[in-house]
Amino acid sequence: MQFLKRFDESKTKELMDEVRGRVEDILDQIRLKGWDALARICESLDGFAPSKIKPDEIQEAWQKLSTEMKEALKVAEKNIRSFHRAQREILKDFTCDIDEGIKAGMRFVPVKSAAVYVPGGRYPLPSTVLMGVIPAQEAGVERIAVLTPPGRDGRPNSVTLAAMGMLGIREAWAIGGAQAIAAVAFGAGDIKQADIVVGPGNAYVTEAKRQVFGIVGIDGLAGPSEVMIVADSNADPKFLAADMVAQLEHDPSARAMLLTTDESIAKRAIGEVYKLLNNISTSSVASVAWENGGAVAVGTLEEISRMANEIAPEHLELAVEKPESVLELFTCYGAAFLGNYSPVPFGDYIAGTNHILPTGRSAKFQGGLWVGTFLRPLQHLCASKEAALNLARHGARIADAEGLAAHSLSMRMRGLY
């Protein structure tokens, strides 16, 4: 691979020791002192006490929303729900015959309670309400609580509230940061403990999720957003530049990598990136991200696919002539976007796929948020008296080899009667 621009690895480290230590302190305080500690921390960090958002306020935000924005959110809701409802359809309870007299099966049962964290810092993300809540609803989760930081006036972003109203959310809290994760992980005051916490956030939110994992479930650990674009000579350099900058404007730590089989496309795309950075309103963020986390390289498709599978990007764009035929070369990514007219922002907002995706190479071992995130696959077994005799004969030998006498006895007893 020939690199025209590389990442600056020295400036992209996210979680520092002081973040871990500060988060651990916040979690300990709330775990031990509950609401009192939560209130003290929220007032210290945000300037506002933690508060429950009234359902009337949520519905009022929806009613006051412009017709155009309502229409946009409804289209997004329809598409996202359609995709995630189809996911639920493939997760069917089943029972199968293992052998004569032996049946095994699986039920998919939703968690009782889920908390959805919705960022509200540099860019409030009402789209994350849809991405987090709709899969939980389609899974059949009974209680869904949304947590989002207060704005400068003490209330969350109005479009974020409106999105909650559209989805019928009845429990929401104006709380952000690690303290929000602690509140739903341990319970605090009227905030009840959740079974699982999902949603992206800053370094403090991510570290809090890491530290509470095991006490509650989590969807994953979201680092800085990232995109890898694979392009051939048919790609449009202006499209490529726009898609890179769209990713880079998320955060100064965001990453965008262009891997192309055509050097002239690479050079032209770099030029288009600088043109955009000189004109776009988010250039103060995107420019820093480009310098630290922008990379462009040229190579063969085989070299590119090997690198992509090693990096395992959050977003993979295939801006190539026949993306469907090329996709099989790529096995590690959060979500793939095929062709010149399927940019990542469609997945971020409106097309139906989920934007809560694995980052930092974690796509090697996990996928993005989906209906299955909220479902527990529960297995069951039923053996007849006759089948137990044969199972005991062989199973007891294995137990004896392991030295587990009671296991052996439990099975042999079924074979005797």
CSV table of C-alpha atoms in Angstrom, one decimal:
chain,number,residue,atom,x,y,z
A,1,MET,CA,0.0,0.0,0.0
A,2,GLN,CA,1.3,3.5,-0.9
A,3,PHE,CA,0.1,6.1,1.7
A,4,LEU,CA,-0.4,9.7,0.5
A,5,LYS,CA,-1.5,10.7,4.0
A,6,ARG,CA,-1.3,8.7,7.3
A,7,PHE,CA,-2.9,8.9,10.7
A,8,ASP,CA,-1.1,10.9,13.4
A,9,GLU,CA,-1.1,8.1,16.0
A,10,SER,CA,0.5,10.3,18.6
A,11,LYS,CA,-2.6,12.5,18.9
A,12,THR,CA,-5.5,10.0,18.9
A,13,LYS,CA,-5.3,8.4,22.3
A,14,GLU,CA,-8.8,8.7,23.9
A,15,LEU,CA,-9.0,7.2,27.4
A,16,MET,CA,-6.4,8.5,29.7
A,17,ASP,CA,-5.7,7.4,33.3
A,18,GLU,CA,-7.4,10.5,34.7
A,19,VAL,CA,-10.6,9.7,32.8
A,20,ARG,CA,-10.7,6.2,34.3
A,21,GLY,CA,-10.0,7.5,37.7
A,22,ARG,CA,-12.6,10.2,37.6
A,23,VAL,CA,-15.3,7.8,36.3
A,24,GLU,CA,-14.5,5.3,39.0
A,25,ASP,CA,-14.9,8.0,41.6
A,26,ILE,CA,-18.3,9.1,40.1
A,27,LEU,CA,-19.5,5.5,40.0
A,28,ASP,CA,-18.4,4.8,43.6
A,29,GLN,CA,-20.2,7.9,44.9
A,30,ILE,CA,-23.5,7.1,43.2
A,31,ARG,CA,-23.3,3.4,44.1
A,32,LEU,CA,-22.8,4.2,47.8
A,33,LYS,CA,-24.9,7.4,48.2
A,34,GLY,CA,-27.5,7.1,45.4
A,35,TRP,CA,-29.6,10.2,44.6
A,36,ASP,CA,-27.7,12.5,46.9
A,37,ALA,CA,-24.4,11.9,45.2
A,38,LEU,CA,-26.1,12.0,41.8
A,39,ALA,CA,-27.6,15.4,42.5
A,40,ARG,CA,-24.3,16.8,43.8
A,41,ILE,CA,-22.3,15.6,40.8
A,42,CYS,CA,-24.9,16.8,38.3
A,43,GLU,CA,-25.0,20.3,39.8
A,44,SER,CA,-21.2,20.4,39.9
A,45,LEU,CA,-20.6,19.3,36.3
A,46,ASP,CA,-23.7,20.5,34.5
A,47,GLY,CA,-25.0,23.3,36.8
A,48,PHE,CA,-28.4,21.6,37.1
A,49,ALA,CA,-29.9,19.1,39.4
A,50,PRO,CA,-30.9,15.8,37.8
A,51,SER,CA,-34.6,15.8,36.8
A,52,LYS,CA,-37.2,13.6,35.3
A,53,ILE,CA,-38.6,15.0,32.1
A,54,LYS,CA,-42.4,15.1,32.3
A,55,PRO,CA,-44.3,13.1,29.6
A,56,ASP,CA,-46.4,16.3,28.9
A,57,GLU,CA,-43.2,18.2,28.1
A,58,ILE,CA,-42.1,15.4,25.8
A,59,GLN,CA,-45.4,15.4,23.9
A,60,GLU,CA,-45.5,19.2,23.8
A,61,ALA,CA,-42.0,19.2,22.1
A,62,TRP,CA,-43.5,16.9,19.4
A,63,GLN,CA,-46.6,19.0,19.0
A,64,LYS,CA,-44.5,22.2,18.6
A,65,LEU,CA,-42.1,20.7,16.0
A,66,SER,CA,-42.2,22.0,12.5
A,67,THR,CA,-44.2,20.1,9.9
A,68,GLU,CA,-41.1,19.5,7.9
A,69,MET,CA,-39.1,18.0,10.8
A,70,LYS,CA,-42.1,15.9,11.8
A,71,GLU,CA,-42.2,14.5,8.3
A,72,ALA,CA,-38.5,13.8,8.4
A,73,LEU,CA,-38.6,12.0,11.7
A,74,LYS,CA,-41.6,9.9,10.6
A,75,VAL,CA,-39.8,8.8,7.5
A,76,ALA,CA,-36.8,7.8,9.6
A,77,GLU,CA,-39.0,6.0,12.1
A,78,LYS,CA,-40.8,4.0,9.4
A,79,ASN,CA,-37.5,2.9,7.8
A,80,ILE,CA,-35.7,2.1,11.0
A,81,ARG,CA,-38.7,0.2,12.4
A,82,SER,CA,-39.1,-1.8,9.2
A,83,PHE,CA,-35.5,-2.9,9.2
A,84,HIS,CA,-35.6,-3.9,12.9
A,85,ARG,CA,-39.0,-5.5,12.8
A,86,ALA,CA,-37.6,-7.8,10.0
A,87,GLN,CA,-34.7,-8.6,12.4
A,88,ARG,CA,-37.2,-9.7,15.1
A,89,GLU,CA,-38.9,-11.9,12.5
A,90,ILE,CA,-35.8,-14.1,12.0
A,91,LEU,CA,-35.5,-14.7,15.8
A,92,LYS,CA,-38.2,-17.3,16.2
A,93,ASP,CA,-38.6,-19.6,19.2
A,94,PHE,CA,-37.9,-23.2,18.1
A,95,THR,CA,-37.6,-26.8,19.2
A,96,CYS,CA,-35.7,-29.4,17.3
A,97,ASP,CA,-35.3,-33.2,17.6
A,98,ILE,CA,-31.7,-33.9,18.7
A,99,ASP,CA,-32.1,-37.7,18.7
A,100,GLU,CA,-34.9,-40.1,19.5
A,101,GLY,CA,-36.5,-39.0,22.8
A,102,ILE,CA,-34.4,-35.8,23.0
A,103,LYS,CA,-35.7,-32.4,22.2
A,104,ALA,CA,-33.8,-29.1,22.5
A,105,GLY,CA,-35.0,-25.6,21.9
A,106,MET,CA,-34.6,-21.9,22.3
A,107,ARG,CA,-36.8,-18.9,23.3
A,108,PHE,CA,-35.9,-15.3,22.6
A,109,VAL,CA,-37.1,-13.3,25.6
A,110,PRO,CA,-36.6,-9.5,25.9
A,111,VAL,CA,-34.9,-7.9,28.9
A,112,LYS,CA,-37.3,-6.3,31.2
A,113,SER,CA,-35.7,-2.9,31.3
A,114,ALA,CA,-33.4,-0.9,29.0
A,115,ALA,CA,-31.7,2.5,29.3
A,116,VAL,CA,-30.9,4.4,26.1
A,117,TYR,CA,-28.2,7.1,26.4
A,118,VAL,CA,-28.6,10.0,23.9
A,119,PRO,CA,-25.6,12.4,23.6
A,120,GLY,CA,-26.3,16.1,23.9
A,121,GLY,CA,-22.9,17.7,23.9
A,122,ARG,CA,-21.2,19.2,20.8
A,123,TYR,CA,-24.0,18.0,18.6
A,124,PRO,CA,-27.3,16.8,20.2
A,125,LEU,CA,-28.4,13.6,18.4
A,126,PRO,CA,-32.1,13.1,18.2
A,127,SER,CA,-31.4,10.4,15.7
A,128,THR,CA,-29.9,8.3,18.4
A,129,VAL,CA,-33.3,8.3,20.2
A,130,LEU,CA,-34.7,6.4,17.2
A,131,MET,CA,-31.7,4.2,16.8
A,132,GLY,CA,-31.7,3.1,20.5
A,133,VAL,CA,-35.4,3.1,21.3
A,134,ILE,CA,-36.9,1.4,18.2
A,135,PRO,CA,-34.9,-1.8,18.4
A,136,ALA,CA,-35.9,-2.1,22.1
A,137,GLN,CA,-39.5,-1.6,21.2
A,138,GLU,CA,-39.4,-4.2,18.5
A,139,ALA,CA,-37.8,-6.6,20.8
A,140,GLY,CA,-40.7,-6.1,23.3
A,141,VAL,CA,-38.8,-4.4,26.1
A,142,GLU,CA,-41.3,-3.5,28.8
A,143,ARG,CA,-39.5,-0.4,30.3
A,144,ILE,CA,-37.4,1.9,28.2
A,145,ALA,CA,-35.8,4.9,29.9
A,146,VAL,CA,-34.0,7.6,27.9
A,147,LEU,CA,-31.2,9.7,29.4
A,148,THR,CA,-29.8,12.8,27.8
A,149,PRO,CA,-27.8,15.8,29.1
A,150,PRO,CA,-29.4,19.1,29.9
A,151,GLY,CA,-28.7,22.0,27.6
A,152,ARG,CA,-27.6,25.5,28.7
A,153,ASP,CA,-31.1,26.3,29.9
A,154,GLY,CA,-31.3,23.0,31.9
A,155,ARG,CA,-33.6,21.2,29.4
A,156,PRO,CA,-32.5,18.7,26.7
A,157,ASN,CA,-32.5,19.6,23.0
A,158,SER,CA,-36.1,20.1,21.8
A,159,VAL,CA,-35.8,17.9,18.7
A,160,THR,CA,-34.5,15.1,21.0
A,161,LEU,CA,-37.5,15.5,23.2
A,162,ALA,CA,-39.8,15.5,20.1
A,163,ALA,CA,-38.3,12.3,18.9
A,164,MET,CA,-39.1,10.8,22.2
A,165,GLY,CA,-42.6,12.1,21.9
A,166,MET,CA,-43.1,10.5,18.5
A,167,LEU,CA,-42.0,7.1,19.9
A,168,GLY,CA,-44.2,7.4,23.0
A,169,ILE,CA,-41.4,7.5,25.6
A,170,ARG,CA,-42.8,7.8,29.1
A,171,GLU,CA,-39.6,7.8,31.1
A,172,ALA,CA,-36.8,10.2,30.4
A,173,TRP,CA,-34.2,12.0,32.5
A,174,ALA,CA,-32.2,15.1,32.0
A,175,ILE,CA,-28.9,13.6,33.1
A,176,GLY,CA,-25.7,13.2,31.1
A,177,GLY,CA,-22.2,11.8,31.4
A,178,ALA,CA,-20.8,9.0,33.6
A,179,GLN,CA,-23.3,9.9,36.3
A,180,ALA,CA,-26.2,9.0,34.0
A,181,ILE,CA,-24.7,5.6,33.4
A,182,ALA,CA,-24.1,5.1,37.1
A,183,ALA,CA,-27.7,6.1,37.9
A,184,VAL,CA,-29.2,3.3,35.7
A,185,ALA,CA,-26.5,0.8,36.5
A,186,PHE,CA,-27.0,1.0,40.3
A,187,GLY,CA,-30.3,2.8,40.7
A,188,ALA,CA,-30.6,6.2,42.3
A,189,GLY,CA,-33.8,7.7,43.9
A,190,ASP,CA,-36.7,7.2,41.5
A,191,ILE,CA,-34.3,6.0,38.8
A,192,LYS,CA,-34.6,2.2,38.8
A,193,GLN,CA,-31.8,-0.1,37.8
A,194,ALA,CA,-31.8,-1.1,34.1
A,195,ASP,CA,-30.9,-4.6,32.8
A,196,ILE,CA,-28.9,-3.1,29.8
A,197,VAL,CA,-27.5,0.3,28.9
A,198,VAL,CA,-27.1,1.2,25.2
A,199,GLY,CA,-26.1,4.2,23.2
A,200,PRO,CA,-22.9,6.2,22.3
A,201,GLY,CA,-21.3,8.9,24.3
A,202,ASN,CA,-18.0,10.7,25.1
A,203,ALA,CA,-15.0,9.2,26.7
A,204,TYR,CA,-16.5,9.4,30.2
A,205,VAL,CA,-19.7,7.7,29.1
A,206,THR,CA,-17.8,5.0,27.4
A,207,GLU,CA,-15.5,4.4,30.3
A,208,ALA,CA,-18.5,4.3,32.7
A,209,LYS,CA,-20.1,1.6,30.5
A,210,ARG,CA,-16.9,-0.4,30.6
A,211,GLN,CA,-16.8,-0.2,34.4
A,212,VAL,CA,-20.4,-1.2,35.0
A,213,PHE,CA,-20.4,-4.1,32.5
A,214,GLY,CA,-21.3,-7.2,34.5
A,215,ILE,CA,-23.6,-5.3,36.8
A,216,VAL,CA,-25.7,-4.4,33.8
A,217,GLY,CA,-25.4,-5.4,30.2
A,218,ILE,CA,-24.1,-3.0,27.6
A,219,ASP,CA,-24.2,-2.8,23.8
A,220,GLY,CA,-20.5,-2.1,23.4
A,221,LEU,CA,-17.8,0.5,23.9
A,222,ALA,CA,-18.1,3.3,21.4
A,223,GLY,CA,-14.8,5.1,20.6
A,224,PRO,CA,-14.3,8.0,18.1
A,225,SER,CA,-16.4,7.6,14.9
A,226,GLU,CA,-14.7,6.2,11.9
A,227,VAL,CA,-15.2,5.5,8.2
A,228,MET,CA,-13.2,3.6,5.6
A,229,ILE,CA,-14.0,4.3,2.0
A,230,VAL,CA,-12.9,1.9,-0.7
A,231,ALA,CA,-12.9,3.4,-4.2
A,232,ASP,CA,-12.0,2.6,-7.8
A,233,SER,CA,-11.6,4.7,-10.9
A,234,ASN,CA,-15.4,5.1,-11.2
A,235,ALA,CA,-15.7,7.0,-7.9
A,236,ASP,CA,-16.4,10.7,-7.8
A,237,PRO,CA,-13.7,12.5,-5.8
A,238,LYS,CA,-16.2,15.1,-4.6
A,239,PHE,CA,-18.4,12.4,-3.1
A,240,LEU,CA,-15.4,10.8,-1.5
A,241,ALA,CA,-14.3,14.1,0.1
A,242,ALA,CA,-17.8,14.9,1.3
A,243,ASP,CA,-18.2,11.5,2.9
A,244,MET,CA,-14.8,11.8,4.7
A,245,VAL,CA,-15.5,15.2,6.0
A,246,ALA,CA,-19.0,14.1,7.1
A,247,GLN,CA,-17.3,11.6,9.4
A,248,LEU,CA,-14.5,13.9,10.5
A,249,GLU,CA,-16.9,16.7,11.7
A,250,HIS,CA,-18.3,14.4,14.4
A,251,ASP,CA,-15.3,14.9,16.7
A,252,PRO,CA,-11.6,16.0,16.7
A,253,SER,CA,-10.7,12.3,17.3
A,254,ALA,CA,-12.8,11.0,14.4
A,255,ARG,CA,-11.1,9.0,11.6
A,256,ALA,CA,-11.6,8.8,7.9
A,257,MET,CA,-9.6,6.6,5.6
A,258,LEU,CA,-9.7,6.4,1.8
A,259,LEU,CA,-8.3,3.3,0.2
A,260,THR,CA,-8.3,3.4,-3.6
A,261,THR,CA,-7.0,1.4,-6.6
A,262,ASP,CA,-6.6,4.7,-8.5
A,263,GLU,CA,-3.9,7.2,-7.5
A,264,SER,CA,-5.4,10.1,-9.4
A,265,ILE,CA,-8.7,9.6,-7.6
A,266,ALA,CA,-6.8,9.7,-4.3
A,267,LYS,CA,-5.0,12.9,-5.1
A,268,ARG,CA,-8.2,14.6,-6.4
A,269,ALA,CA,-10.1,13.5,-3.3
A,270,ILE,CA,-7.5,15.1,-1.1
A,271,GLY,CA,-7.8,18.3,-3.0
A,272,GLU,CA,-11.6,18.2,-2.6
A,273,VAL,CA,-11.2,17.6,1.2
A,274,TYR,CA,-9.2,20.9,1.6
A,275,LYS,CA,-11.8,22.8,-0.5
A,276,LEU,CA,-14.6,21.6,1.8
A,277,LEU,CA,-12.6,22.3,5.0
A,278,ASN,CA,-12.2,25.9,3.8
A,279,ASN,CA,-15.9,26.4,3.4
A,280,ILE,CA,-17.9,24.1,5.7
A,281,SER,CA,-19.3,25.5,9.0
A,282,THR,CA,-17.9,22.6,11.0
A,283,SER,CA,-14.3,23.1,9.7
A,284,SER,CA,-12.9,23.9,13.2
A,285,VAL,CA,-13.6,20.3,14.3
A,286,ALA,CA,-13.2,18.6,10.9
A,287,SER,CA,-9.9,20.2,10.2
A,288,VAL,CA,-8.3,18.9,13.4
A,289,ALA,CA,-9.8,15.5,12.8
A,290,TRP,CA,-8.4,15.5,9.2
A,291,GLU,CA,-4.9,16.4,10.3
A,292,ASN,CA,-4.9,13.7,13.1
A,293,GLY,CA,-7.2,11.0,11.8
A,294,GLY,CA,-7.3,11.4,8.0
A,295,ALA,CA,-5.5,8.8,5.9
A,296,VAL,CA,-5.3,8.1,2.1
A,297,ALA,CA,-3.6,5.2,0.5
A,298,VAL,CA,-3.4,3.5,-2.9
A,299,GLY,CA,-3.2,-0.3,-3.5
A,300,THR,CA,-4.8,-3.3,-5.1
A,301,LEU,CA,-8.2,-4.5,-4.1
A,302,GLU,CA,-6.6,-7.5,-2.4
A,303,GLU,CA,-4.3,-5.3,-0.4
A,304,ILE,CA,-7.2,-3.0,0.5
A,305,SER,CA,-9.5,-5.8,1.7
A,306,ARG,CA,-6.7,-7.3,3.9
A,307,MET,CA,-6.1,-3.9,5.5
A,308,ALA,CA,-9.9,-3.3,5.9
A,309,ASN,CA,-10.4,-6.7,7.6
A,310,GLU,CA,-7.5,-5.9,10.0
A,311,ILE,CA,-8.8,-2.4,10.9
A,312,ALA,CA,-12.4,-3.5,11.1
A,313,PRO,CA,-14.0,-0.1,10.5
A,314,GLU,CA,-17.2,1.1,12.0
A,315,HIS,CA,-18.4,2.3,8.6
A,316,LEU,CA,-17.3,0.8,5.3
A,317,GLU,CA,-18.2,2.5,2.0
A,318,LEU,CA,-17.6,0.6,-1.2
A,319,ALA,CA,-17.6,3.3,-3.9
A,320,VAL,CA,-16.8,0.8,-6.6
A,321,GLU,CA,-18.4,-0.3,-9.9
A,322,LYS,CA,-19.9,-3.6,-8.6
A,323,PRO,CA,-20.0,-3.3,-4.8
A,324,GLU,CA,-22.2,-6.3,-4.2
A,325,SER,CA,-19.6,-8.6,-5.8
A,326,VAL,CA,-16.8,-7.0,-3.9
A,327,LEU,CA,-18.5,-7.1,-0.5
A,328,GLU,CA,-17.6,-10.8,0.1
A,329,LEU,CA,-13.9,-9.8,0.4
A,330,PHE,CA,-14.8,-7.7,3.5
A,331,THR,CA,-15.7,-9.6,6.7
A,332,CYS,CA,-15.1,-7.1,9.5
A,333,TYR,CA,-17.1,-3.9,9.7
A,334,GLY,CA,-20.0,-2.4,11.6
A,335,ALA,CA,-22.2,-1.5,8.6
A,336,ALA,CA,-21.4,-1.4,4.9
A,337,PHE,CA,-22.7,1.1,2.4
A,338,LEU,CA,-22.7,-0.1,-1.2
A,339,GLY,CA,-22.2,2.1,-4.3
A,340,ASN,CA,-21.7,5.8,-5.0
A,341,TYR,CA,-25.2,6.7,-3.8
A,342,SER,CA,-25.3,5.0,-0.4
A,343,PRO,CA,-23.2,7.4,1.9
A,344,VAL,CA,-22.9,6.7,5.6
A,345,PRO,CA,-25.1,9.7,6.5
A,346,PHE,CA,-28.1,7.9,5.1
A,347,GLY,CA,-27.5,5.2,7.6
A,348,ASP,CA,-26.9,7.8,10.3
A,349,TYR,CA,-30.4,9.2,9.9
A,350,ILE,CA,-33.0,7.9,7.6
A,351,ALA,CA,-32.4,4.7,5.6
A,352,GLY,CA,-33.2,2.1,8.3
A,353,THR,CA,-29.9,0.6,9.3
A,354,ASN,CA,-28.6,1.4,12.8
A,355,HIS,CA,-25.9,4.0,13.5
A,356,ILE,CA,-24.9,2.6,16.9
A,357,LEU,CA,-22.0,0.5,15.6
A,358,PRO,CA,-18.7,-1.1,16.9
A,359,THR,CA,-15.6,1.1,16.7
A,360,GLY,CA,-11.9,0.6,17.5
A,361,ARG,CA,-11.6,-2.7,15.7
A,362,SER,CA,-14.3,-4.3,17.8
A,363,ALA,CA,-16.2,-5.2,14.6
A,364,LYS,CA,-13.9,-8.2,14.6
A,365,PHE,CA,-16.0,-9.8,17.3
A,366,GLN,CA,-19.3,-7.9,17.5
A,367,GLY,CA,-21.9,-6.2,15.5
A,368,GLY,CA,-24.0,-3.0,15.8
A,369,LEU,CA,-27.1,-2.4,17.9
A,370,TRP,CA,-30.0,-4.5,16.7
A,371,VAL,CA,-33.1,-6.2,18.0
A,372,GLY,CA,-31.0,-9.1,19.3
A,373,THR,CA,-29.2,-6.7,21.6
A,374,PHE,CA,-32.3,-6.7,23.8
A,375,LEU,CA,-33.2,-10.4,23.5
A,376,ARG,CA,-31.9,-13.2,25.6
A,377,PRO,CA,-31.6,-16.6,23.8
A,378,LEU,CA,-32.8,-19.0,26.5
A,379,GLN,CA,-32.1,-22.7,25.8
A,380,HIS,CA,-34.1,-25.7,27.0
A,381,LEU,CA,-33.8,-29.5,26.9
A,382,CYS,CA,-36.3,-32.3,27.3
A,383,ALA,CA,-35.2,-36.0,27.4
A,384,SER,CA,-37.5,-39.0,27.7
A,385,LYS,CA,-36.8,-41.8,30.2
A,386,GLU,CA,-35.6,-44.1,27.4
A,387,ALA,CA,-33.2,-41.4,26.0
A,388,ALA,CA,-31.9,-40.7,29.5
A,389,LEU,CA,-30.5,-44.3,29.7
A,390,ASN,CA,-28.2,-43.8,26.7
A,391,LEU,CA,-27.3,-40.2,27.6
A,392,ALA,CA,-26.3,-41.4,31.1
A,393,ARG,CA,-24.1,-44.1,29.8
A,394,HIS,CA,-21.9,-41.8,27.8
A,395,GLY,CA,-22.3,-38.6,29.8
A,396,ALA,CA,-21.2,-40.2,33.0
A,397,ARG,CA,-18.0,-41.3,31.4
A,398,ILE,CA,-17.1,-37.7,30.5
A,399,ALA,CA,-18.0,-36.5,34.0
A,400,ASP,CA,-15.8,-39.2,35.6
A,401,ALA,CA,-12.9,-38.2,33.4
A,402,GLU,CA,-13.4,-34.6,34.7
A,403,GLY,CA,-13.5,-35.9,38.3
A,404,LEU,CA,-17.0,-34.5,38.9
A,405,ALA,CA,-18.6,-37.3,40.9
A,406,ALA,CA,-22.0,-35.7,41.6
A,407,HIS,CA,-22.4,-34.9,37.9
A,408,SER,CA,-21.8,-38.5,37.1
A,409,LEU,CA,-24.2,-39.7,39.8
A,410,SER,CA,-27.0,-37.3,38.6
A,411,MET,CA,-26.8,-38.8,35.2
A,412,ARG,CA,-26.4,-42.5,36.2
A,413,MET,CA,-29.4,-42.2,38.5
A,414,ARG,CA,-31.6,-41.4,35.5
A,415,GLY,CA,-30.2,-44.4,33.7
A,416,LEU,CA,-31.1,-46.7,36.6
A,417,TYR,CA,-34.8,-45.9,36.9
